[in-house]
Amino acid sequence: MDGDLDRAEVLISALEHFSYCPRQCGLIHLEQTFDENIYTIRGQLSHERVDAGEVEVTAGIRVERAIPLWSDRLGVRGKADVVEFRQDGPYPIEYKVGPPRGRHADVQLCAQALCLEDMLAVPVSRGAIFHVATRRRREVEFSDSLRARTMSLIEATRRMLVSQVLPPPVNDARCQRCSLAESCLPDVVADRVRLAQVDKQSFEPAVEEASAP
Ligand code: SF4
């Protein structure tokens, strides 16, 4: 298992999924479940330009799109939607189409920054999430705490991928905004998990019974 853990590569995009809900990450990256909805279709359309790999210079800043990223040190790989090469260093930008879902995308962006630092041997201190619907950027600072959270999520995601075990449902407010709810069936599965626990307990001997000679 340790060897598998050492070798298993984590996709940067899996980190946002794991941060939002480990089961969502498992459904997508272990079981290849993908529900198409209005946001995923819009996402594909808005990524068409990004995926074209164009390079342009705007206001003196070189802007590159669809840049492959990796870090052998962290065992991650993926792609940056956009990187602006500013005077004070690279500035990654991640495009998001759906409604904002808290700060979960920040770990994905931070992993991109960690890769850029490893690949280019320069510090990357800030980046941004670009919300396509509002055409607004939200700047993200790659603080020590965000870096630590990102590294810890990389390891947790890797452990889940190597174990091949689908995590249990969170079955809370997150499910109402999850595009995989129909495939996940969080209520049904959570009930089944609870039922299995009750079943197991009902077959376990009582403490006095178990310790009797
Ligand atoms: S429906 Fe809920 S438990 Fe299932 S993947 Fe989505 S957020 Fe996670």
Tab-separated table of C-alpha atoms and ligand atoms in Angstrom:
chain	number	residue	atom	x	y	z
A	1	MET	CA	0.000	0.000	0.000
A	2	ASP	CA	2.839	2.419	0.806
A	3	GLY	CA	4.290	1.859	-2.679
A	4	ASP	CA	0.872	2.518	-4.234
A	5	LEU	CA	0.560	5.685	-2.155
A	6	ASP	CA	3.973	6.855	-3.327
A	7	ARG	CA	3.124	6.285	-6.989
A	8	ALA	CA	-0.521	7.369	-7.197
A	9	GLU	CA	-0.859	10.664	-9.021
A	10	VAL	CA	-3.602	13.097	-8.049
A	11	LEU	CA	-5.350	15.308	-10.587
A	12	ILE	CA	-5.412	18.919	-9.458
A	13	SER	CA	-9.101	19.169	-10.392
A	14	ALA	CA	-9.897	16.351	-7.918
A	15	LEU	CA	-8.898	18.574	-5.000
A	16	GLU	CA	-11.847	20.941	-5.322
A	17	HIS	CA	-14.191	17.943	-5.506
A	18	PHE	CA	-12.606	16.327	-2.431
A	19	SER	CA	-12.717	19.596	-0.507
A	20	TYR	CA	-16.443	20.010	-1.301
A	21	CYS	CA	-17.334	16.381	-0.601
A	22	PRO	CA	-14.999	13.341	-0.576
A	23	ARG	CA	-17.797	11.174	-1.977
A	24	GLN	CA	-18.262	13.559	-4.922
A	25	CYS	CA	-14.551	13.186	-5.618
A	26	GLY	CA	-14.846	9.390	-5.415
A	27	LEU	CA	-17.870	9.296	-7.726
A	28	ILE	CA	-16.037	11.339	-10.364
A	29	HIS	CA	-12.503	10.003	-10.047
A	30	LEU	CA	-13.112	6.386	-8.970
A	31	GLU	CA	-16.395	5.652	-10.730
A	32	GLN	CA	-16.213	8.157	-13.594
A	33	THR	CA	-19.698	9.493	-12.784
A	34	PHE	CA	-20.382	12.764	-14.533
A	35	ASP	CA	-23.792	14.400	-14.688
A	36	GLU	CA	-24.173	16.934	-17.432
A	37	ASN	CA	-26.121	20.030	-16.398
A	38	ILE	CA	-26.395	23.623	-17.487
A	39	TYR	CA	-23.193	24.537	-15.640
A	40	THR	CA	-21.101	21.705	-17.068
A	41	ILE	CA	-22.291	22.575	-20.602
A	42	ARG	CA	-21.523	26.264	-20.047
A	43	GLY	CA	-18.209	25.209	-18.567
A	44	GLN	CA	-17.282	23.246	-21.677
A	45	LEU	CA	-18.182	26.213	-23.880
A	46	SER	CA	-16.265	28.737	-21.784
A	47	HIS	CA	-13.232	26.436	-21.710
A	48	GLU	CA	-13.118	26.189	-25.502
A	49	ARG	CA	-11.069	29.371	-25.773
A	50	VAL	CA	-9.008	28.482	-22.737
A	51	ASP	CA	-8.270	25.014	-24.127
A	52	ALA	CA	-7.125	26.481	-27.429
A	53	GLY	CA	-3.786	27.230	-25.762
A	54	GLU	CA	-3.628	30.793	-27.050
A	55	VAL	CA	-0.853	33.171	-25.991
A	56	GLU	CA	-1.450	36.897	-25.968
A	57	VAL	CA	0.080	40.034	-24.503
A	58	THR	CA	-2.315	42.394	-22.726
A	59	ALA	CA	-1.106	45.645	-21.147
A	60	GLY	CA	2.448	44.342	-21.255
A	61	ILE	CA	1.552	41.061	-19.488
A	62	ARG	CA	2.042	37.743	-21.323
A	63	VAL	CA	-1.080	35.606	-20.902
A	64	GLU	CA	-0.892	31.863	-21.585
A	65	ARG	CA	-3.828	29.462	-21.611
A	66	ALA	CA	-4.236	25.730	-20.938
A	67	ILE	CA	-0.769	25.288	-19.478
A	68	PRO	CA	0.066	21.697	-18.389
A	69	LEU	CA	1.200	21.615	-14.764
A	70	TRP	CA	2.847	18.961	-12.627
A	71	SER	CA	4.891	18.435	-9.504
A	72	ASP	CA	6.832	15.215	-8.998
A	73	ARG	CA	7.464	16.294	-5.409
A	74	LEU	CA	3.727	16.438	-4.644
A	75	GLY	CA	2.605	13.756	-7.100
A	76	VAL	CA	0.025	15.979	-8.790
A	77	ARG	CA	-0.685	17.023	-12.342
A	78	GLY	CA	-3.291	19.076	-14.171
A	79	LYS	CA	-3.730	22.226	-16.137
A	80	ALA	CA	-3.987	25.969	-15.507
A	81	ASP	CA	-6.835	27.665	-17.396
A	82	VAL	CA	-4.822	30.890	-17.613
A	83	VAL	CA	-1.486	32.108	-16.264
A	84	GLU	CA	-0.542	35.766	-16.420
A	85	PHE	CA	3.229	36.230	-16.345
A	86	ARG	CA	3.513	39.460	-14.359
A	87	GLN	CA	6.633	41.283	-13.273
A	88	ASP	CA	6.203	40.013	-9.719
A	89	GLY	CA	5.707	36.411	-10.821
A	90	PRO	CA	3.211	34.008	-12.420
A	91	TYR	CA	-0.464	34.603	-11.549
A	92	PRO	CA	-2.736	31.560	-12.177
A	93	ILE	CA	-6.441	32.098	-12.911
A	94	GLU	CA	-9.061	29.345	-12.650
A	95	TYR	CA	-12.350	29.762	-14.565
A	96	LYS	CA	-15.539	28.740	-12.759
A	97	VAL	CA	-18.928	28.589	-14.425
A	98	GLY	CA	-21.385	27.484	-11.731
A	99	PRO	CA	-22.431	29.513	-8.719
A	100	PRO	CA	-19.623	30.019	-6.158
A	101	ARG	CA	-19.382	27.065	-3.739
A	102	GLY	CA	-17.456	28.572	-0.848
A	103	ARG	CA	-13.667	28.534	-0.984
A	104	HIS	CA	-13.238	24.968	-2.281
A	105	ALA	CA	-11.748	26.132	-5.591
A	106	ASP	CA	-8.958	27.869	-3.663
A	107	VAL	CA	-7.165	24.565	-3.009
A	108	GLN	CA	-7.263	23.743	-6.730
A	109	LEU	CA	-5.754	27.146	-7.515
A	110	CYS	CA	-3.182	26.784	-4.737
A	111	ALA	CA	-2.092	23.385	-6.118
A	112	GLN	CA	-1.564	25.099	-9.487
A	113	ALA	CA	0.615	27.681	-7.730
A	114	LEU	CA	2.654	24.953	-5.990
A	115	CYS	CA	3.243	23.278	-9.375
A	116	LEU	CA	4.289	26.567	-10.991
A	117	GLU	CA	6.722	27.163	-8.134
A	118	ASP	CA	8.258	23.705	-8.579
A	119	MET	CA	8.357	23.959	-12.390
A	120	LEU	CA	9.708	27.501	-12.676
A	121	ALA	CA	11.578	27.841	-9.362
A	122	VAL	CA	9.923	31.179	-8.626
A	123	PRO	CA	7.544	32.182	-5.822
A	124	VAL	CA	3.837	32.392	-6.687
A	125	SER	CA	2.040	34.409	-4.060
A	126	ARG	CA	-1.393	35.162	-5.541
A	127	GLY	CA	-3.873	34.077	-8.175
A	128	ALA	CA	-7.585	34.461	-8.892
A	129	ILE	CA	-10.841	32.612	-9.409
A	130	PHE	CA	-12.717	34.065	-12.418
A	131	HIS	CA	-16.491	33.668	-12.213
A	132	VAL	CA	-17.748	33.484	-15.789
A	133	ALA	CA	-21.378	34.393	-14.931
A	134	THR	CA	-20.458	37.683	-13.264
A	135	ARG	CA	-17.180	38.183	-15.164
A	136	ARG	CA	-15.539	39.017	-11.837
A	137	ARG	CA	-12.241	37.873	-10.380
A	138	ARG	CA	-11.780	36.958	-6.742
A	139	GLU	CA	-8.149	37.205	-5.746
A	140	VAL	CA	-6.686	34.395	-3.642
A	141	GLU	CA	-3.540	34.733	-1.570
A	142	PHE	CA	-1.506	31.555	-1.188
A	143	SER	CA	-1.049	31.839	2.564
A	144	ASP	CA	0.763	29.289	4.697
A	145	SER	CA	-2.564	27.947	5.946
A	146	LEU	CA	-3.974	27.532	2.412
A	147	ARG	CA	-0.765	25.781	1.328
A	148	ALA	CA	-0.964	23.426	4.335
A	149	ARG	CA	-4.643	22.660	3.638
A	150	THR	CA	-3.862	21.988	-0.020
A	151	MET	CA	-1.030	19.555	0.823
A	152	SER	CA	-3.200	17.753	3.325
A	153	LEU	CA	-6.045	17.446	0.766
A	154	ILE	CA	-3.595	16.076	-1.814
A	155	GLU	CA	-2.659	13.288	0.611
A	156	ALA	CA	-6.275	12.596	1.627
A	157	THR	CA	-7.344	12.415	-2.024
A	158	ARG	CA	-4.444	10.099	-2.841
A	159	ARG	CA	-5.379	7.774	0.058
A	160	MET	CA	-8.974	7.621	-1.185
A	161	LEU	CA	-7.892	6.884	-4.776
A	162	VAL	CA	-5.488	4.125	-3.697
A	163	SER	CA	-8.045	2.554	-1.339
A	164	GLN	CA	-10.627	2.467	-4.181
A	165	VAL	CA	-13.282	2.882	-1.493
A	166	LEU	CA	-16.120	5.310	-2.193
A	167	PRO	CA	-16.517	7.613	0.854
A	168	PRO	CA	-19.927	7.746	2.590
A	169	PRO	CA	-22.351	10.566	1.730
A	170	VAL	CA	-22.189	13.805	3.676
A	171	ASN	CA	-25.972	14.032	3.353
A	172	ASP	CA	-26.227	17.703	4.330
A	173	ALA	CA	-26.883	21.074	2.672
A	174	ARG	CA	-24.079	20.446	0.180
A	175	CYS	CA	-26.202	17.756	-1.498
A	176	GLN	CA	-28.838	20.296	-2.538
A	177	ARG	CA	-26.295	22.021	-4.798
A	178	CYS	CA	-24.543	18.884	-6.019
A	179	SER	CA	-24.953	17.850	-9.654
A	180	LEU	CA	-24.280	14.213	-8.709
A	181	ALA	CA	-27.144	13.892	-6.211
A	182	GLU	CA	-29.170	11.636	-8.535
A	183	SER	CA	-26.279	9.225	-8.943
A	184	CYS	CA	-25.191	9.479	-5.322
A	185	LEU	CA	-28.604	9.043	-3.630
A	186	PRO	CA	-27.271	10.475	-0.356
A	187	ASP	CA	-30.484	9.847	1.687
A	188	VAL	CA	-30.795	6.237	0.598
A	189	VAL	CA	-27.125	5.422	1.104
A	190	ALA	CA	-26.922	7.214	4.451
A	191	ASP	CA	-29.963	5.203	5.593
A	192	ARG	CA	-28.313	2.015	4.364
A	193	VAL	CA	-25.093	2.856	6.256
A	194	ARG	CA	-27.120	3.561	9.412
A	195	LEU	CA	-29.078	0.321	8.886
A	196	ALA	CA	-25.871	-1.682	8.485
A	197	GLN	CA	-24.521	-0.206	11.742
A	198	VAL	CA	-27.737	-1.107	13.604
A	199	ASP	CA	-27.618	-4.606	12.056
A	200	LYS	CA	-23.989	-5.063	13.106
A	201	GLN	CA	-24.679	-3.884	16.657
A	202	SER	CA	-27.674	-6.194	17.009
A	203	PHE	CA	-25.422	-9.201	16.258
A	204	GLU	CA	-22.639	-8.112	18.632
A	205	PRO	CA	-22.748	-9.864	22.023
A	206	ALA	CA	-23.559	-7.679	25.021
A	207	VAL	CA	-20.481	-6.705	27.089
A	208	GLU	CA	-21.338	-9.081	29.992
A	209	GLU	CA	-22.098	-11.874	27.510
A	210	ALA	CA	-18.804	-11.321	25.638
A	211	SER	CA	-16.689	-11.275	28.825
A	212	ALA	CA	-18.370	-14.337	30.394
A	213	PRO	CA	-16.018	-17.338	30.833
B	1	SF4	S1	-25.047	14.331	-3.233
B	1	SF4	FE1	-24.080	14.960	-1.301
B	1	SF4	S2	-22.973	13.164	-0.562
B	1	SF4	FE2	-23.465	12.837	-2.719
B	1	SF4	S3	-21.663	13.518	-3.799
B	1	SF4	FE3	-23.062	15.232	-3.749
B	1	SF4	S4	-22.509	16.410	-1.921
B	1	SF4	FE4	-21.552	14.402	-1.740
